[in-house]
Short mmCIF file of C-alpha atoms and ligand atoms in Angstrom, two decimals:
data_model
loop_
_atom_site.label_atom_id
_atom_site.label_comp_id
_atom_site.label_asym_id
_atom_site.label_seq_id
_atom_site.Cartn_x
_atom_site.Cartn_y
_atom_site.Cartn_z
CA HIS A 2 0.11 0.10 0.03
CA MET A 3 1.04 3.91 -0.43
CA SER A 4 0.06 5.13 2.82
CA PRO A 5 -0.39 9.01 2.15
CA PRO A 6 2.63 10.18 3.93
CA ALA A 7 5.05 8.29 1.64
CA PHE A 8 2.73 9.61 -1.01
CA ARG A 9 3.89 13.11 0.07
CA TYR A 10 7.53 12.35 0.66
CA GLN A 11 7.77 10.91 -3.09
CA LEU A 12 5.79 13.77 -4.91
CA ILE A 13 8.35 16.17 -3.31
CA GLN A 14 11.41 14.25 -3.88
CA LYS A 15 10.37 12.99 -7.93
CA ALA A 16 9.75 16.47 -8.53
CA ARG A 17 12.87 17.79 -7.72
CA ALA A 18 14.47 15.54 -9.74
CA ALA A 19 12.39 16.54 -12.31
CA ASN A 20 13.67 19.83 -12.10
CA LYS A 21 10.92 20.93 -14.13
CA ARG A 22 10.67 24.75 -15.12
CA ILE A 23 6.28 25.58 -14.70
CA VAL A 24 4.26 29.05 -15.72
CA LEU A 25 1.45 29.94 -13.08
CA PRO A 26 -0.94 32.24 -15.38
CA GLU A 27 -2.37 33.75 -11.93
CA GLY A 28 0.74 35.68 -10.98
CA ASP A 29 -0.56 37.93 -8.60
CA GLU A 30 -2.84 35.24 -7.06
CA PRO A 31 -1.39 35.68 -3.40
CA ARG A 32 -1.37 31.76 -2.91
CA THR A 33 -0.24 31.02 -5.79
CA MET A 34 2.49 33.36 -5.36
CA ARG A 35 3.61 31.87 -1.67
CA ALA A 36 2.80 28.11 -3.44
CA ALA A 37 6.23 29.65 -6.43
CA VAL A 38 8.00 30.66 -3.37
CA ILE A 39 7.62 27.86 -1.79
CA CYS A 40 8.22 25.74 -5.09
CA THR A 41 11.80 28.00 -6.22
CA GLN A 42 13.12 27.90 -2.37
CA LYS A 43 12.73 24.10 -2.05
CA GLY A 44 13.54 23.59 -6.05
CA ILE A 45 10.21 21.42 -6.68
CA ALA A 46 10.42 23.21 -9.77
CA ARG A 47 11.62 26.20 -11.63
CA CYS A 48 8.00 28.81 -11.86
CA VAL A 49 7.44 31.27 -13.78
CA LEU A 50 4.75 34.40 -13.56
CA LEU A 51 2.56 35.81 -15.98
CA GLY A 52 1.61 38.79 -15.05
CA ASN A 53 2.92 42.47 -14.57
CA ARG A 54 5.24 43.56 -12.24
CA LYS A 55 4.41 46.19 -10.60
CA VAL A 56 1.72 44.41 -9.68
CA ILE A 57 3.01 41.33 -8.53
CA LEU A 58 6.45 43.38 -5.99
CA SER A 59 3.11 45.20 -4.78
CA VAL A 60 1.92 42.19 -3.82
CA ALA A 61 3.86 40.41 -2.30
CA GLU A 62 4.70 43.37 -0.37
CA SER A 63 1.79 43.63 0.56
CA LEU A 64 1.87 40.46 1.79
CA GLY A 65 5.61 40.16 3.71
CA ILE A 66 7.22 37.70 1.22
CA GLU A 67 10.08 38.42 -0.45
CA LEU A 68 10.40 37.21 -4.13
CA PRO A 69 13.28 34.69 -4.50
CA PRO A 70 16.43 34.94 -6.95
CA GLY A 71 15.51 31.55 -9.24
CA LEU A 72 11.67 32.71 -9.81
CA GLU A 73 10.98 34.96 -12.75
CA ILE A 74 8.04 37.23 -13.63
CA LEU A 75 7.20 37.75 -17.21
CA GLU A 76 4.68 41.51 -18.25
CA PRO A 77 2.72 39.46 -20.99
CA ASN A 78 1.71 42.77 -22.63
CA GLN A 79 5.56 42.16 -24.23
CA ILE A 80 5.18 38.82 -24.67
CA ALA A 81 1.86 37.82 -26.25
CA GLU A 82 3.24 38.42 -29.70
CA ARG A 83 5.53 36.58 -29.68
CA TYR A 84 2.70 33.54 -29.72
CA VAL A 85 0.51 35.06 -31.77
CA ALA A 86 2.34 33.35 -35.92
CA PRO A 87 2.41 29.10 -33.41
CA MET A 88 -1.68 30.30 -32.25
CA VAL A 89 -3.30 30.91 -35.57
CA GLU A 90 -1.27 27.28 -37.09
CA LEU A 91 -2.78 25.81 -34.48
CA ARG A 92 -6.11 27.13 -35.27
CA LYS A 93 -6.32 27.21 -38.78
CA SER A 94 -8.49 24.27 -38.90
CA LYS A 95 -10.57 26.07 -37.63
CA GLY A 96 -10.24 29.58 -39.53
CA MET A 97 -8.02 31.57 -36.22
CA THR A 98 -7.13 35.33 -37.01
CA SER A 99 -4.13 37.41 -36.38
CA GLY A 100 -6.16 39.78 -34.49
CA GLN A 101 -8.52 37.49 -33.24
CA ALA A 102 -5.56 35.34 -31.74
CA LEU A 103 -4.00 38.38 -29.49
CA ASN A 104 -7.61 38.65 -28.64
CA ALA A 105 -6.47 35.91 -26.62
CA LEU A 106 -3.91 35.55 -25.46
CA GLU A 107 -4.76 38.26 -23.23
CA ASP A 108 -6.21 35.95 -21.27
CA THR A 109 -2.04 34.72 -18.82
CA VAL A 110 -4.39 31.15 -19.00
CA VAL A 111 -4.28 31.21 -22.77
CA LEU A 112 -0.35 32.85 -23.19
CA GLY A 113 0.11 30.20 -20.75
CA THR A 114 -1.48 27.79 -22.51
CA MET A 115 0.54 28.87 -26.30
CA MET A 116 4.91 28.07 -23.99
CA LEU A 117 3.16 25.28 -23.26
CA ALA A 118 1.80 24.65 -26.85
CA VAL A 119 5.94 25.11 -28.22
CA ASP A 120 7.77 23.88 -25.39
CA GLU A 121 9.49 27.05 -23.10
CA VAL A 122 7.38 26.01 -20.37
CA ASP A 123 7.41 22.06 -19.54
CA GLY A 124 3.27 22.57 -18.17
CA LEU A 125 1.45 25.05 -17.09
CA VAL A 126 -1.07 24.94 -13.09
CA SER A 127 -3.64 28.51 -13.28
CA GLY A 128 -7.66 27.84 -11.58
CA ALA A 129 -6.79 29.48 -7.38
CA VAL A 130 -9.40 32.48 -9.09
CA HIS A 131 -9.88 30.98 -12.59
CA THR A 132 -13.24 28.17 -13.91
CA THR A 133 -12.43 24.57 -14.53
CA ALA A 134 -13.79 25.46 -18.36
CA SER A 135 -10.94 28.24 -18.28
CA THR A 136 -8.40 26.57 -17.96
CA VAL A 137 -8.88 23.06 -19.24
CA ARG A 138 -10.31 24.28 -22.76
CA PRO A 139 -7.23 25.99 -24.06
CA ALA A 140 -5.34 22.70 -23.23
CA LEU A 141 -8.22 20.41 -24.78
CA GLN A 142 -7.71 23.00 -27.60
CA LEU A 143 -3.97 24.25 -28.42
CA ILE A 144 -2.37 20.85 -26.34
CA LYS A 145 -4.73 18.66 -27.42
CA THR A 146 -3.97 15.13 -26.13
CA ALA A 147 -1.59 12.41 -26.54
CA PRO A 148 -0.70 9.65 -28.67
CA GLY A 149 -2.58 6.83 -27.79
CA SER A 150 -5.88 9.06 -26.39
CA THR A 151 -8.52 9.53 -27.96
CA ILE A 152 -10.16 11.98 -24.89
CA VAL A 153 -9.02 13.59 -22.26
CA SER A 154 -9.79 12.78 -18.45
CA SER A 155 -8.60 12.98 -14.97
CA CYS A 156 -8.29 12.05 -11.41
CA PHE A 157 -7.82 12.51 -8.47
CA PHE A 158 -5.88 11.51 -5.75
CA MET A 159 -7.09 10.52 -1.68
CA LEU A 160 -5.06 10.10 0.40
CA MET A 161 -7.22 8.22 2.50
CA PRO A 162 -6.20 6.83 6.35
CA GLU A 163 -5.08 3.41 5.18
CA GLN A 164 -3.91 4.30 1.55
CA VAL A 165 -3.62 6.43 -0.86
CA LEU A 166 -6.58 5.47 -4.04
CA VAL A 167 -6.78 6.92 -7.14
CA TYR A 168 -10.97 8.12 -8.19
CA ALA A 169 -11.71 8.86 -11.72
CA ASP A 170 -13.13 10.32 -13.98
CA CYS A 171 -14.68 12.87 -11.72
CA ALA A 172 -13.79 16.39 -12.76
CA VAL A 173 -14.31 16.19 -16.58
CA ASN A 174 -16.24 13.79 -18.78
CA PRO A 175 -20.14 13.69 -18.82
CA ASP A 176 -21.37 11.20 -19.75
CA PRO A 177 -18.36 8.96 -21.49
CA THR A 178 -19.29 5.76 -23.24
CA ALA A 179 -18.31 2.53 -23.59
CA LYS A 180 -15.58 2.93 -25.33
CA GLU A 181 -13.92 6.09 -23.43
CA LEU A 182 -14.85 4.69 -19.81
CA ALA A 183 -12.30 2.02 -21.18
CA GLU A 184 -9.69 4.30 -21.80
CA ILE A 185 -10.09 6.69 -18.58
CA ALA A 186 -9.61 2.81 -17.16
CA LYS A 187 -6.03 2.55 -19.28
CA GLN A 188 -5.13 6.23 -18.40
CA SER A 189 -6.41 5.91 -14.64
CA ALA A 190 -3.88 2.41 -14.18
CA ASP A 191 -1.14 4.53 -15.70
CA SER A 192 -1.34 7.96 -13.49
CA ALA A 193 -1.81 4.90 -10.26
CA LEU A 194 1.35 3.43 -11.80
CA SER A 195 3.34 7.26 -12.15
CA PHE A 196 2.80 8.33 -8.69
CA GLY A 197 3.46 4.58 -7.07
CA ILE A 198 0.36 2.85 -6.95
CA ASP A 199 -0.44 0.07 -8.27
CA PRO A 200 -3.27 -0.09 -10.17
CA LYS A 201 -5.71 -2.62 -9.29
CA VAL A 202 -9.00 -1.02 -11.19
CA ALA A 203 -12.36 -1.89 -10.06
CA MET A 204 -14.71 -0.38 -12.94
CA ILE A 205 -17.77 1.14 -10.57
CA SER A 206 -21.39 0.57 -10.43
CA TYR A 207 -24.60 -0.68 -9.40
CA SER A 208 -24.45 -4.18 -9.18
CA THR A 209 -22.38 -6.78 -9.19
CA GLY A 210 -21.14 -9.06 -11.91
CA VAL A 211 -23.69 -11.25 -13.93
CA SER A 212 -25.80 -9.12 -11.02
CA GLY A 213 -28.27 -7.37 -12.31
CA SER A 214 -29.49 -5.71 -15.23
CA GLY A 215 -29.93 -2.34 -16.55
CA ASP A 216 -27.88 -0.13 -19.55
CA ASP A 217 -25.45 2.05 -17.03
CA VAL A 218 -24.87 -1.98 -16.05
CA GLU A 219 -24.06 -2.78 -19.87
CA LYS A 220 -21.81 0.62 -20.48
CA VAL A 221 -19.40 -0.07 -17.45
CA ARG A 222 -19.15 -4.32 -18.85
CA ALA A 223 -19.00 -3.60 -22.27
CA ALA A 224 -15.95 -1.43 -21.31
CA THR A 225 -14.80 -3.61 -19.30
CA LYS A 226 -14.41 -6.26 -21.38
CA LEU A 227 -13.21 -2.99 -23.95
CA ALA A 228 -9.86 -2.73 -21.58
CA ARG A 229 -9.38 -6.28 -20.88
CA ASP A 230 -9.16 -6.71 -24.81
CA GLN A 231 -7.39 -3.64 -25.10
CA TRP A 232 -4.68 -3.71 -22.71
CA PRO A 233 -4.19 -7.75 -21.42
CA GLU A 234 -1.52 -7.05 -18.97
CA LEU A 235 -4.28 -4.12 -16.89
CA VAL A 236 -5.45 -5.67 -14.16
CA ILE A 237 -9.55 -4.59 -13.83
CA ASP A 238 -12.95 -6.04 -13.18
CA GLY A 239 -16.37 -4.43 -13.46
CA PRO A 240 -18.87 -4.23 -12.86
CA MET A 241 -18.52 -4.03 -9.09
CA GLN A 242 -20.46 -2.23 -6.52
CA TYR A 243 -18.33 0.11 -4.45
CA ASP A 244 -18.37 -2.19 -1.04
CA ALA A 245 -17.64 -4.94 -3.17
CA ALA A 246 -14.90 -3.06 -4.49
CA THR A 247 -13.19 -1.87 -1.50
CA VAL A 248 -14.51 -3.94 0.72
CA ARG A 249 -13.01 -8.39 1.56
CA GLU A 250 -16.16 -10.08 3.21
CA VAL A 251 -18.34 -8.60 1.09
CA ALA A 252 -15.70 -9.33 -2.07
CA ALA A 253 -15.59 -12.93 -1.14
CA GLN A 254 -19.82 -13.06 -1.53
CA LYS A 255 -19.89 -11.32 -4.58
CA ALA A 256 -16.84 -11.50 -6.57
CA PRO A 257 -15.30 -14.57 -4.99
CA GLY A 258 -12.03 -15.36 -7.67
CA SER A 259 -11.38 -11.29 -8.51
CA ALA A 260 -8.12 -10.67 -8.60
CA VAL A 261 -9.39 -6.78 -8.68
CA ALA A 262 -12.65 -7.35 -5.74
CA GLY A 263 -11.52 -6.21 -1.81
CA GLN A 264 -8.26 -4.90 -3.29
CA ALA A 265 -9.44 -1.78 -5.29
CA THR A 266 -7.10 1.34 -5.70
CA VAL A 267 -8.29 2.55 -8.74
CA PHE A 268 -12.34 3.07 -8.84
CA VAL A 269 -13.47 4.93 -11.90
CA PHE A 270 -16.55 5.11 -12.23
CA PRO A 271 -19.42 5.47 -14.42
CA ASP A 272 -20.44 8.74 -15.74
CA LEU A 273 -18.69 12.15 -13.98
CA ASN A 274 -22.47 12.96 -11.21
CA THR A 275 -21.44 9.71 -9.85
CA GLY A 276 -17.55 10.49 -9.86
CA ASN A 277 -17.64 14.11 -8.74
CA THR A 278 -20.59 13.15 -6.26
CA THR A 279 -18.68 10.49 -4.57
CA TYR A 280 -14.79 12.38 -4.64
CA LYS A 281 -17.08 14.77 -3.34
CA ALA A 282 -18.81 12.60 0.04
CA VAL A 283 -15.41 10.77 0.97
CA GLN A 284 -13.01 14.67 0.76
CA ARG A 285 -16.12 16.43 2.55
CA SER A 286 -18.11 13.75 4.78
CA ALA A 287 -14.52 11.57 5.49
CA ASN A 288 -11.78 14.09 6.06
CA VAL A 289 -9.75 13.28 3.03
CA VAL A 290 -7.52 15.59 1.05
CA SER A 291 -8.07 14.27 -2.70
CA VAL A 292 -4.86 15.26 -4.55
CA GLY A 293 -6.44 16.48 -8.85
CA PRO A 294 -7.45 16.38 -10.84
CA MET A 295 -5.33 15.66 -12.88
CA LEU A 296 -5.44 15.80 -15.92
CA GLN A 297 -5.41 13.08 -17.61
CA GLY A 298 -4.93 11.86 -21.74
CA LEU A 299 -3.00 15.46 -22.74
CA ARG A 300 0.67 15.47 -24.45
CA LYS A 301 1.79 18.22 -22.40
CA PRO A 302 1.31 18.49 -18.51
CA VAL A 303 -1.94 21.53 -16.97
CA ASN A 304 -3.27 21.43 -14.51
CA ASP A 305 -6.86 22.77 -13.05
CA LEU A 306 -6.41 24.43 -9.28
CA SER A 307 -9.64 24.23 -6.99
CA ARG A 308 -11.16 27.64 -6.22
CA GLY A 309 -10.94 27.57 -2.39
CA ALA A 310 -6.71 25.73 -2.95
CA LEU A 311 -4.91 26.39 0.00
CA VAL A 312 -1.17 27.38 -0.29
CA ASP A 313 0.67 23.58 0.31
CA ASP A 314 -2.96 21.61 -2.15
CA ILE A 315 -0.95 24.30 -4.89
CA VAL A 316 2.48 23.15 -3.47
CA PHE A 317 1.25 19.77 -4.08
CA THR A 318 -0.29 20.54 -8.20
CA ILE A 319 3.05 21.45 -8.97
CA ALA A 320 4.90 19.10 -7.84
CA LEU A 321 2.66 16.44 -9.80
CA THR A 322 2.70 18.81 -12.84
CA ALA A 323 6.41 18.18 -12.92
CA ILE A 324 6.15 14.70 -12.40
CA GLN A 325 3.68 13.90 -14.76
CA ALA A 326 6.74 16.27 -17.22
CA GLU A 327 8.87 13.86 -16.52
CA ALA A 328 6.47 11.07 -17.21
CA MET A 329 5.76 12.16 -20.49
CA ALA A 330 9.77 12.92 -21.52
CA GLN A 331 10.24 9.36 -20.92
CA ALA A 332 7.15 7.69 -23.07
N1 ACO B 412 -10.98 15.60 -24.06
C1 ACO B 412 -10.29 15.81 -25.76
N2 ACO B 412 -11.07 16.67 -26.14
C2 ACO B 412 -11.82 17.77 -25.22
C3 ACO B 412 -12.82 16.72 -24.97
C4 ACO B 412 -12.46 15.49 -23.72
N3 ACO B 412 -12.39 15.11 -22.20
N4 ACO B 412 -13.62 17.54 -24.05
C5 ACO B 412 -14.21 18.54 -25.73
N5 ACO B 412 -12.20 18.51 -26.01
C6 ACO B 412 -12.32 19.37 -27.32
C7 ACO B 412 -12.96 19.02 -28.46
O1 ACO B 412 -12.48 18.26 -28.98
C8 ACO B 412 -12.88 21.18 -29.07
O2 ACO B 412 -11.86 20.55 -29.22
P1 ACO B 412 -11.55 22.07 -30.16
O3 ACO B 412 -11.97 23.62 -30.93
O4 ACO B 412 -10.01 21.20 -31.42
O5 ACO B 412 -12.23 21.17 -31.63
C9 ACO B 412 -12.38 22.05 -27.70
O6 ACO B 412 -12.28 20.61 -26.63
C10 ACO B 412 -13.28 22.18 -27.41
O7 ACO B 412 -14.78 21.79 -26.74
P2 ACO B 412 -16.05 21.68 -26.64
O8 ACO B 412 -17.45 20.79 -27.47
O9 ACO B 412 -16.83 23.70 -27.28
O10 ACO B 412 -15.60 21.60 -25.14
P3 ACO B 412 -16.12 22.95 -24.21
O11 ACO B 412 -15.17 24.02 -24.22
O12 ACO B 412 -17.59 23.32 -23.64
O13 ACO B 412 -16.10 21.71 -22.30
C11 ACO B 412 -15.04 21.07 -20.59
C12 ACO B 412 -15.08 21.07 -22.44
C13 ACO B 412 -15.23 22.15 -20.52
C14 ACO B 412 -13.62 20.50 -19.88
C15 ACO B 412 -16.32 19.83 -20.82
O14 ACO B 412 -16.32 18.75 -20.41
C16 ACO B 412 -17.11 20.81 -19.44
O15 ACO B 412 -17.64 20.87 -18.21
N6 ACO B 412 -16.90 19.32 -18.83
C17 ACO B 412 -17.53 19.47 -16.99
C18 ACO B 412 -16.53 20.26 -16.14
C19 ACO B 412 -16.68 20.31 -14.55
O16 ACO B 412 -17.57 20.94 -14.90
N7 ACO B 412 -16.75 19.74 -13.94
C20 ACO B 412 -16.91 19.25 -12.20
C21 ACO B 412 -16.31 20.25 -11.42
S1 ACO B 412 -14.47 19.78 -11.59
C22 ACO B 412 -14.59 19.87 -9.94
O17 ACO B 412 -15.11 19.67 -9.29
C23 ACO B 412 -13.27 19.83 -9.22
#
């Protein structure tokens, strides 16, 4: 089992070793600035704050923090123009003009995403003030899916008392098809592996094995079969109820002989209603720290913050992003 303290420790160690450059489009946002200072001081990542230098320096002064010399500040209006041509090129199938690109680049999330698209940075973290959609959409449009992926999904690392579990997709795809659900299972297993968690994938439903029927169960059954056919090495089972996935006694009754039941580490939910509700229920009612959502299936790493994110949450998200960048570079 990966314990929460071990998870936190390896997050910082792996990020340090990766030594990545991460752009922070909300460069004058106080929690983001504090996180960038911590990441710079601890060597977790080389951070770039996008924002007006005077504003950033005055925010720093009012917060009583000193910006370390390694922490870079880039002024959006001094650099935006150089991304116009590459952006027009990336969006030419949509008929984007230079004027439209220049307008779009006024949004620092779009600007940061273009820096990532042209490889000037290794990853992007935003969302302390922006919505999920405004952080994720530029990535979907400009970074696009990784080779071998057809959709972008997300996962959370749930820091349970005894071990870290992966939940997916709790943030992006409202109603994935069976084929998409199979892909989400594979992406989530890969994410688990990159963070030292042995993936045993439970495809969650309101029915276990062959006991129930209905369109929603059939979708999960079909997704499980598709995933098995496409990735024979994947340890996966479903459809499976949450209790059968996680409690050994229930597993012994409902799914005897399953390699996943009673010991699942990766939980793939059938749709966003289930996934988002379950992660929030566990997080809030059981008081569990959840790290994420971490986007998976993108060509380069972009991660969204919750608007309620604390400074430590942002530090962890920057570390996650750096580790993803390294994993993608190795792939
Ligand atoms: N994977 C890959 N590409 C995608 C995906 C996806 N899942 N979804 C959209 N795209 C691409 C489209 O192909 C399109 O590309 P193109 O412009 O090159 O043709 C582009 O993204 C825009 O597509 P739209 O259909 O316009 O998508 P939109 O931007 O409206 O929506 C979004 C994308 C914002 C992620 C949407 O799926 C969404 O709102 N999901 C739910 C988010 C949410 O509310 N989550 C819960 C809260 S988050 C939380 O609790 C932590």
